[in-house]
Structure formats: structure tokens, C-alpha cells
mmCIF file of C-alpha atoms and ligand atoms in Angstrom:
data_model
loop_
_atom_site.group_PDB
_atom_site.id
_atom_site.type_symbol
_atom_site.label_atom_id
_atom_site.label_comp_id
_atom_site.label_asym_id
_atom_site.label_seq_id
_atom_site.Cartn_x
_atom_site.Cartn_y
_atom_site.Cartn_z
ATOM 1 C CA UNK A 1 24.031 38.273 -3.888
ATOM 2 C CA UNK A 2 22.098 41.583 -3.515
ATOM 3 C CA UNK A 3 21.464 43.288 0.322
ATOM 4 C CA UNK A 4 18.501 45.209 0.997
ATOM 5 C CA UNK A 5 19.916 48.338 3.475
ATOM 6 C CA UNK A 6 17.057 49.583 5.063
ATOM 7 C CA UNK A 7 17.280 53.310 6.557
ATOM 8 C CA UNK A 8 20.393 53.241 4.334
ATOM 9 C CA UNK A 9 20.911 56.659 4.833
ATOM 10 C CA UNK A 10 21.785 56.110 9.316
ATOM 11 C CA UNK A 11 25.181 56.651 10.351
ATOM 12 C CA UNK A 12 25.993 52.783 10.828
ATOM 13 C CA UNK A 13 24.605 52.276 7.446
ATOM 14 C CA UNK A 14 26.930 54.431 5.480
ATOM 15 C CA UNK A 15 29.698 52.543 7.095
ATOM 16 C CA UNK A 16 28.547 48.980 6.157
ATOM 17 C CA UNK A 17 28.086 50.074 2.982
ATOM 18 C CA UNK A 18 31.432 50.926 1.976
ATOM 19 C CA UNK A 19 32.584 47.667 3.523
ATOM 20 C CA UNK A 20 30.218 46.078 1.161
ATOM 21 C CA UNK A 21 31.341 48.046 -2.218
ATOM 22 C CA UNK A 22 34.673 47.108 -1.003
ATOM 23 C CA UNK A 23 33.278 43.356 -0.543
ATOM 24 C CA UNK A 24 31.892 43.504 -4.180
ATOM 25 C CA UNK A 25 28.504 43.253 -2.608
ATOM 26 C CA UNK A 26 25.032 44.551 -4.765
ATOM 27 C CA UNK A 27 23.194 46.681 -2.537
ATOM 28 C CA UNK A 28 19.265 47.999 -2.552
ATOM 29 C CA UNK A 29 19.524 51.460 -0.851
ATOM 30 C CA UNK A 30 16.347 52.354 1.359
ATOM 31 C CA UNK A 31 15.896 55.434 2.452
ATOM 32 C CA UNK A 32 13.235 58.202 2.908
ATOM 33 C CA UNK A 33 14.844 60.475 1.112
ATOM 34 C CA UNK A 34 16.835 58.845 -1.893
ATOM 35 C CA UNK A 35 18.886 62.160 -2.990
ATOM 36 C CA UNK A 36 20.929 62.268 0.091
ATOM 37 C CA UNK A 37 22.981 59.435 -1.316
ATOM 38 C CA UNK A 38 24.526 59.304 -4.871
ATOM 39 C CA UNK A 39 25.033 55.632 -5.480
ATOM 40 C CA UNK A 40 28.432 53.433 -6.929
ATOM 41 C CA UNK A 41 28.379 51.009 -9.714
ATOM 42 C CA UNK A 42 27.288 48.367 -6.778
ATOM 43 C CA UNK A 43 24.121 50.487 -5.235
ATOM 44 C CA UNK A 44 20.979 51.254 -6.527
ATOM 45 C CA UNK A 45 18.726 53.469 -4.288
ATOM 46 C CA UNK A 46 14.961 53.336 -3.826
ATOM 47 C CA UNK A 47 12.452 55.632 -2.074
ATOM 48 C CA UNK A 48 11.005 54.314 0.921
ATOM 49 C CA UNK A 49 9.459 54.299 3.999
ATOM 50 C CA UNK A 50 9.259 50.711 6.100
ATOM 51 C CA UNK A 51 6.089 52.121 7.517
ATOM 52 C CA UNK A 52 4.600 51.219 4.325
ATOM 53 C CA UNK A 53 4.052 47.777 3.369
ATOM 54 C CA UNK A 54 3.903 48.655 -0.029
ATOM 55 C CA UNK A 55 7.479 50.030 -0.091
ATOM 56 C CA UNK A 56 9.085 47.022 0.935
ATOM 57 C CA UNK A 57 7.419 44.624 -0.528
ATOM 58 C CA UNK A 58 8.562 46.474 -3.878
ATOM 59 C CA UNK A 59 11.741 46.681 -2.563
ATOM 60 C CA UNK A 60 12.349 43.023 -1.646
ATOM 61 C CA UNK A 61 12.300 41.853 -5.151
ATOM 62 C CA UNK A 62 15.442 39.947 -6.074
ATOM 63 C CA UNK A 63 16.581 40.112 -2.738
ATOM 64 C CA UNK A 64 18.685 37.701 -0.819
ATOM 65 C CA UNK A 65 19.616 39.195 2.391
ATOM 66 C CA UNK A 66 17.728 42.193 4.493
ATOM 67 C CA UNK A 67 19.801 44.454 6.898
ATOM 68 C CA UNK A 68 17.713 46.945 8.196
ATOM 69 C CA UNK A 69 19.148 49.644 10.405
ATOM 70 C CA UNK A 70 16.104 51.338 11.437
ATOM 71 C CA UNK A 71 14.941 54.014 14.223
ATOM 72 C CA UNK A 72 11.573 55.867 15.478
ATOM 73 C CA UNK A 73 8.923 55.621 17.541
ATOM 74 C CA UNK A 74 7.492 53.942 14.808
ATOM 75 C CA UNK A 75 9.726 50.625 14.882
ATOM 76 C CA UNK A 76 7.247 48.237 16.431
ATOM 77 C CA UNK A 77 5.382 49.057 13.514
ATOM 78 C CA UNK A 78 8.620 49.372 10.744
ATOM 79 C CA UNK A 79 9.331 45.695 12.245
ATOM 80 C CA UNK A 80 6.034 44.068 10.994
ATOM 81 C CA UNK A 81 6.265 44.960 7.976
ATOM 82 C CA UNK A 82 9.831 43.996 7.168
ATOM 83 C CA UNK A 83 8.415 41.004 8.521
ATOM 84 C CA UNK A 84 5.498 40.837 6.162
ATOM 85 C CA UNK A 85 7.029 42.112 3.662
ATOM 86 C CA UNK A 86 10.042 39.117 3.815
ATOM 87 C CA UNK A 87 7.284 36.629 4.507
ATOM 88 C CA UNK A 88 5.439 37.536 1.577
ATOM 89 C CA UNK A 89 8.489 37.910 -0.725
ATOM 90 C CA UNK A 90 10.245 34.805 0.941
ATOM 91 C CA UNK A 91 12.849 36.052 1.874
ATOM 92 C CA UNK A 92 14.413 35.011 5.131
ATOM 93 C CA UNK A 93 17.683 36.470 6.121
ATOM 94 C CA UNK A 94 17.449 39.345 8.511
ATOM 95 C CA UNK A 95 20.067 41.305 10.468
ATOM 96 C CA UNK A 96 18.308 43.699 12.858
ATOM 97 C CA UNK A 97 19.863 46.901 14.946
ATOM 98 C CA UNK A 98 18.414 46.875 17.988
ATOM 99 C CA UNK A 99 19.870 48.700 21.390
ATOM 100 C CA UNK A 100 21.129 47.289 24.733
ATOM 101 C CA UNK A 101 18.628 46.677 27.357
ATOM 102 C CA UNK A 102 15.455 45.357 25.943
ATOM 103 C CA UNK A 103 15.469 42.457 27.876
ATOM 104 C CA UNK A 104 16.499 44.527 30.856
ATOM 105 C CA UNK A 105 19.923 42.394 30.523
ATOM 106 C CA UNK A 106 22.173 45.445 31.039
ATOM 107 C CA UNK A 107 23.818 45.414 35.243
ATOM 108 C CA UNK A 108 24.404 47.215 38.068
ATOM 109 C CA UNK A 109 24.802 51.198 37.803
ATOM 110 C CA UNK A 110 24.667 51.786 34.230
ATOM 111 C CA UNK A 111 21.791 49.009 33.746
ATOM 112 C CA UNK A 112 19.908 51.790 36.204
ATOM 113 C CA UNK A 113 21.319 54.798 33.622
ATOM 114 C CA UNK A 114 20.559 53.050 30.679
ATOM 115 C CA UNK A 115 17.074 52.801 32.338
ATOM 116 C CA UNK A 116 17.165 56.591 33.308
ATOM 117 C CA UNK A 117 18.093 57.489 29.494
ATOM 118 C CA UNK A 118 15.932 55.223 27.669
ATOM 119 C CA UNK A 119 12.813 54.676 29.023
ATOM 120 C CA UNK A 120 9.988 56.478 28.125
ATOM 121 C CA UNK A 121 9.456 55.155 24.820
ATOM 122 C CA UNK A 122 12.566 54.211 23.359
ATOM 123 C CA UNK A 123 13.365 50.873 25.306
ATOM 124 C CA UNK A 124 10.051 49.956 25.524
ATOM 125 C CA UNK A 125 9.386 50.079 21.157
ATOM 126 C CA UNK A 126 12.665 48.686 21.153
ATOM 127 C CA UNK A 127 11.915 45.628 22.563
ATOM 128 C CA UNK A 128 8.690 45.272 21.458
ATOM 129 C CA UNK A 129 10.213 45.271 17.829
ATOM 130 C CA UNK A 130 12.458 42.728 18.666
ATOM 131 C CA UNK A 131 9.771 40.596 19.982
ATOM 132 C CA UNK A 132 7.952 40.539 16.576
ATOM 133 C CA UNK A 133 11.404 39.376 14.855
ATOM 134 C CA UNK A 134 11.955 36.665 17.106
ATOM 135 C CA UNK A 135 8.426 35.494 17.466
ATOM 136 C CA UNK A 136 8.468 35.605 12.866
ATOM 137 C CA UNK A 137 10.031 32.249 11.121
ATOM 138 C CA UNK A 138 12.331 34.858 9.742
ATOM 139 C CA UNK A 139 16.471 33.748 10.193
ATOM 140 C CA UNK A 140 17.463 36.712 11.988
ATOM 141 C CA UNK A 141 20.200 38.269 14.038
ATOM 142 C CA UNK A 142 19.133 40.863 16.093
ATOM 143 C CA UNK A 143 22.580 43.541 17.112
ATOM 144 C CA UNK A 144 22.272 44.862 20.716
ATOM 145 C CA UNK A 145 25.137 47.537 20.562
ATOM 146 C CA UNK A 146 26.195 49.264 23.646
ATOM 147 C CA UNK A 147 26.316 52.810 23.497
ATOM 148 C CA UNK A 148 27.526 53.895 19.981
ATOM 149 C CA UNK A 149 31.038 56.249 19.418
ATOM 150 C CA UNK A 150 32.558 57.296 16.268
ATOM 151 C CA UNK A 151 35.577 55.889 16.729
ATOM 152 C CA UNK A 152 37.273 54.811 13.711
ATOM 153 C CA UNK A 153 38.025 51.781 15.497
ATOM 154 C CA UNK A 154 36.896 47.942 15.050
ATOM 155 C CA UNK A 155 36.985 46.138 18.488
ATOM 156 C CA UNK A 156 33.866 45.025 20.147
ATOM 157 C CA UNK A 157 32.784 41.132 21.838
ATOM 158 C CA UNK A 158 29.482 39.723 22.136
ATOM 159 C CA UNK A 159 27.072 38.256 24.555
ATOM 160 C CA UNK A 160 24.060 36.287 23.824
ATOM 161 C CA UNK A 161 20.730 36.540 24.907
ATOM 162 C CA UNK A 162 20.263 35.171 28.665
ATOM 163 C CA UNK A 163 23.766 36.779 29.549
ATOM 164 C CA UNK A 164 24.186 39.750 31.510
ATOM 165 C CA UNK A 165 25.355 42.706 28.489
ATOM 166 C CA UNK A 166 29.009 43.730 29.095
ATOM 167 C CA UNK A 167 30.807 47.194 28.801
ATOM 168 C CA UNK A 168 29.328 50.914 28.386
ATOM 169 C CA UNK A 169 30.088 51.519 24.372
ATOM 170 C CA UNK A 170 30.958 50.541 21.318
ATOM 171 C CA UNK A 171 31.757 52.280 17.576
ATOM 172 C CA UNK A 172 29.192 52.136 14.891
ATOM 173 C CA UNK A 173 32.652 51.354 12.862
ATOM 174 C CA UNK A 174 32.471 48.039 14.699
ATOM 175 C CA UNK A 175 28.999 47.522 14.357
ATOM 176 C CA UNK A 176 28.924 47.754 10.591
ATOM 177 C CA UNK A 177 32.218 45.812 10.684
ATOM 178 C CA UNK A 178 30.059 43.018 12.383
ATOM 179 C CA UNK A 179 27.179 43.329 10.144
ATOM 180 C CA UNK A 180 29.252 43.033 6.708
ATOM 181 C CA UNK A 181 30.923 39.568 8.679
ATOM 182 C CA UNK A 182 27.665 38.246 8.911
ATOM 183 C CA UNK A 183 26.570 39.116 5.507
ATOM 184 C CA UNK A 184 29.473 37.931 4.281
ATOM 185 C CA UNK A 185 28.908 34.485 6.489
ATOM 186 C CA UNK A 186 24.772 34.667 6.394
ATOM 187 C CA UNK A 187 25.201 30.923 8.091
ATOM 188 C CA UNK A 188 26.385 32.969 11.200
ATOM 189 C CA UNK A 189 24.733 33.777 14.315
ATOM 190 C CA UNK A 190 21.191 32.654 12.873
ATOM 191 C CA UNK A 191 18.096 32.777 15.470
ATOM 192 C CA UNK A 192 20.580 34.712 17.843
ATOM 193 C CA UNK A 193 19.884 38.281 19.972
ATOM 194 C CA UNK A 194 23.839 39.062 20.268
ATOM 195 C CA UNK A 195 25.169 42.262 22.693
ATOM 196 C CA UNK A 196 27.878 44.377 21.393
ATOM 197 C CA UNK A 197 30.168 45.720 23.304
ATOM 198 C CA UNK A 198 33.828 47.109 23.112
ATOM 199 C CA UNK A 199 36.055 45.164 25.334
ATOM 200 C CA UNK A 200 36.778 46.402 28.882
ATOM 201 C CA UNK A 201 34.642 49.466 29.270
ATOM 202 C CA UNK A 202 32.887 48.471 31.844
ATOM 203 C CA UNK A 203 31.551 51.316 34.234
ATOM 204 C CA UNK A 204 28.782 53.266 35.505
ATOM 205 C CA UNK A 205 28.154 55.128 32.416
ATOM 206 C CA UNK A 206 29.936 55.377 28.850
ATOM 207 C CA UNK A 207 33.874 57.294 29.491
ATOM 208 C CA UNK A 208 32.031 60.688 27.724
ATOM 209 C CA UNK A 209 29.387 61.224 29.930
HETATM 210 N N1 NAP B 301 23.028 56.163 19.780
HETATM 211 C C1 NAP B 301 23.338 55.094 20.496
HETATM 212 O O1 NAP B 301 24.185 55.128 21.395
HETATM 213 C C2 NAP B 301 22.670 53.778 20.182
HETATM 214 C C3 NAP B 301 23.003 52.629 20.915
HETATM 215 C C4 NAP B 301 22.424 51.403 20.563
HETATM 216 C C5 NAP B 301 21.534 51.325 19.502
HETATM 217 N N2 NAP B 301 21.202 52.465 18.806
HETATM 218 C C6 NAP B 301 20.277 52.313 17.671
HETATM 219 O O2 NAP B 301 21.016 51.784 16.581
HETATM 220 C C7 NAP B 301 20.310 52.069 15.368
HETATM 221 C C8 NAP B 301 21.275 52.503 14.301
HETATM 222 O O3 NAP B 301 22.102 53.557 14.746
HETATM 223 P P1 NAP B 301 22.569 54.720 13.746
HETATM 224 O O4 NAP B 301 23.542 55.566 14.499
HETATM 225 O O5 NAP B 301 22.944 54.169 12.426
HETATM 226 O O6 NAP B 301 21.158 55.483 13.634
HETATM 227 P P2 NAP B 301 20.653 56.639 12.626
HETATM 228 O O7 NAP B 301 21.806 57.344 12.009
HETATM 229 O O8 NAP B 301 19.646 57.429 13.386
HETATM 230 O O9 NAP B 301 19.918 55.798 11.475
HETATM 231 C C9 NAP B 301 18.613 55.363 11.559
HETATM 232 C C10 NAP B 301 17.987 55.487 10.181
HETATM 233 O O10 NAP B 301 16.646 54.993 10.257
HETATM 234 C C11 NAP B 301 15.954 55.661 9.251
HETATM 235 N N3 NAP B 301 14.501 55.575 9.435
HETATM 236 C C12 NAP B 301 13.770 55.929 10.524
HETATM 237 N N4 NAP B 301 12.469 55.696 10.296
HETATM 238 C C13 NAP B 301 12.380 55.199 9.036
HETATM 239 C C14 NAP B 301 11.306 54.770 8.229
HETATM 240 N N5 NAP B 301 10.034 54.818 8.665
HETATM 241 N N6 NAP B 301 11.579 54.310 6.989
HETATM 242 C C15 NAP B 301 12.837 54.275 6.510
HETATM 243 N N7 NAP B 301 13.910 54.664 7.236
HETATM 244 C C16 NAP B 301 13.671 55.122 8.481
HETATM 245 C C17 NAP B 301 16.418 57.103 9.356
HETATM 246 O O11 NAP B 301 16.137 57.677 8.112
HETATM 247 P P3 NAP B 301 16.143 59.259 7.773
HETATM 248 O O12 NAP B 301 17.571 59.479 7.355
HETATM 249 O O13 NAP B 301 15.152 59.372 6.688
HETATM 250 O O14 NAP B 301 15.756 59.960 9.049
HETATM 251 C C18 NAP B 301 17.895 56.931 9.663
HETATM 252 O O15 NAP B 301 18.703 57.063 8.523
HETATM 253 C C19 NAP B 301 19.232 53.093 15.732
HETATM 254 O O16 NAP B 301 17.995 52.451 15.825
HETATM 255 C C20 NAP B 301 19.673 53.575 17.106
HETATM 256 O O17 NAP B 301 18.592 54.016 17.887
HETATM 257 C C21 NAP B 301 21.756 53.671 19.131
#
């Protein structure tokens, strides 16, 4: 089985990946700029942009499972062409990082904060994105994580979509813990929007604001 890591080079990223060397898992490494990573007997690393088609469609070749872990104002547009891209190449498993509160499913005091922080732009392309990914025949998993620490620490729950999100944070350690399960298990979670969240941390705002 080979994984396509797209924005390979993001902090969650790196941390997946070495769950996935240790996994024995081939990976495709993404990224805009392919010197910033040196690669292990299990990576290769490609140039790339997921602005342009043309790079992921290239990319996608031989490809069994897509985990893209992508940012930018851009990612509306990043998101239809992974789409494309797996369409074309058929290629249907996609896990998706996304944020909390794109469907405006985040409570109370902090759902107001996240608000305060996010909009502007961020939310807004955010959910947008995940819009085109649910609305593709793709079988996806988008990640909602709460607010992201780098705490060397793997402990998180999830909500679905429809449920109100719980907590204020969670570590990217978890995150790519989660991601590696589900490649790992690519029967998992499929068609899903899941919220991350590390377990009773609920509050106004995350403990380091
Ligand atoms: N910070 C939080 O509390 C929080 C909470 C929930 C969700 N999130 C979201 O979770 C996601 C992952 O988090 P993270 O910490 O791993 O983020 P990160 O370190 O910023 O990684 C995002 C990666 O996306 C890559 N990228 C952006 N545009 C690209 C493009 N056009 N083509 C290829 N790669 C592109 C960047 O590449 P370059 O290295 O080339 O710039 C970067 O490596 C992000 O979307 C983030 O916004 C964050």
C-alpha cells in the first residue's frame, strides 16, 4: 500500500509520517518545497503544489490512499483538485484536515471565540473545502481537530457531524495518531466529518490563552 501525504512538509504531517515508517507504510511526499525533507527507505518525495492540477494528477499514480494535510487561503481551490485529480486517477480514499467550526457546531463561549479568531477568511474557506469533499463520490474522512498543542501526548475522542464539538484542544500527536489508525483501517470512519477533541477540556477558550 502506498499513501499520498499532501503538504507533507506541516507539522501534523511529519508526525504521521514516522508512525507510518514505523507501520512499514510506502509514502508519496508532497510538498512545495521537496528539500526540506530528506526521505527513508519508505518515502519518496515529489514537488508540488495542490493548486495545480497537473501536480497531483502526476502524483496520484500508483496510489492507494490520499491524506492530505493542507492549509491557505487557497484550500477551496487545493480541495477541487485533489478531488479531480482522485476522480481522474480513481482513486478514492481520502482523509482530510479540516478545523473545528465549519458547520458552526462548536458551543457556548468558545463557539463565540472560535468565531472571534477564525472568521474572516479562515472558517469560511474551511468549510467551503469541506463542502466540495463531501458533495465528491470520493470515500473520505474529513478531521475537525480542536485547537492543536504540541503535546507529546495521544488522547483525544470524537464527535460526528450533527453533534455539538466537545473540548477546547487537542495535540497534533493525536491527530496524526488518528490518521495512521485510519490508514491503517481505511474501512474506518468512511463518508464521516469526525471532531477531535482531547477529553475534558472543556472551557471558554483553550487552557493557554
Ligand atoms: N492551529 C490550530 O490550532 C488548528 C486547529 C484545527 C485545524 N488546523 C488546521 O489543521 C491543518 C494541519 O495543521 P498543521 O499544524 O499540520 O499545519 P501546517 O504545519 O501549517 O501544515 C500545512 C501544510 O500545508 C502546506 N500547503 C499549503 N498550501 C499548499 C499548497 N498549495 N500545496 C501544497 N502544500 C501546501 C504547507 O506547505 P509549506 O510547508 O510549503 O508552506 C504546510 O506544510 C491546517 O490546515 C490547519 O489550519 C489548525
Amino acid at each position: 500500500m502506498k499513501v499520498l501525504v499532501l503538504g507533507a512538509n506541516g507539522q501534523i504531517a511529519r508526525l504521521a509520517e514516522k508512525e507510518l515508517t514505523q507501520a512499514k507504510i510506502s509514502q508519496r511526499l508532497f510538498l512545495r518545497n521537496p528539500s526540506r525533507i530528506e526521505p527513508n527507505e519508505l518515502q519518496e518525495v515529489v514537488a508540488g503544489d495542490a493548486t495545480n492540477l497537473a501536480d497531483l494528477q502526476e502524483a496520484l499514480n500508483g496510489i492507494e490512499i490520499v491524506y492530505a494535510n493542507l492549509a491557505g487561503q487557497t484550500i477551496e481551490q487545493q480541495a477541487r483538485n485533489v478531488v479531480q485529480a482522485m476522480k481522474e486517477q480513481r482513486v478514492k480514499r481520502l482523509i482530510w484536515i479540516s478545523t473545528l467550526g465549519i458547520y458552526d457546531e462548536v458551543p457556548g463561549n468558545y463557539g463565540k471565540w472560535n468565531h472571534q479568531m477564525l472568521d474572516g477568511g479562515y472558517l469560511e474557506t474551511y468549510s467551503a473545502a469541506a463542502k466540495v469533499i463531501e458533495e465528491s463520490d470520493l470515500d473520505y474522512t474529513i478531521i475537525r481537530p480542536a485547537w492543536l498543542s504540541n503535546k507529546a501526548e495521544v488522547d483525544y475522542e470524537l464527535t460526528q457531524k450533527g453533534e455539538p464539538f466537545r473540548g477546547t484542544e487537542v495535540s497534533r500527536q493525536s491527530i496524526a495518531a488518528l490518521v495512521t489508525k485510519l490508514i491503517l483501517n481505511p474501512d474506518e470512519h468512511l463518508h464521516e466529518s469526525l471532531g477531535v477533541n482531547k477529553p475534558n477540556t472543556d472551557g471558554d477558550k483553550p487552557a493557554w490563552y
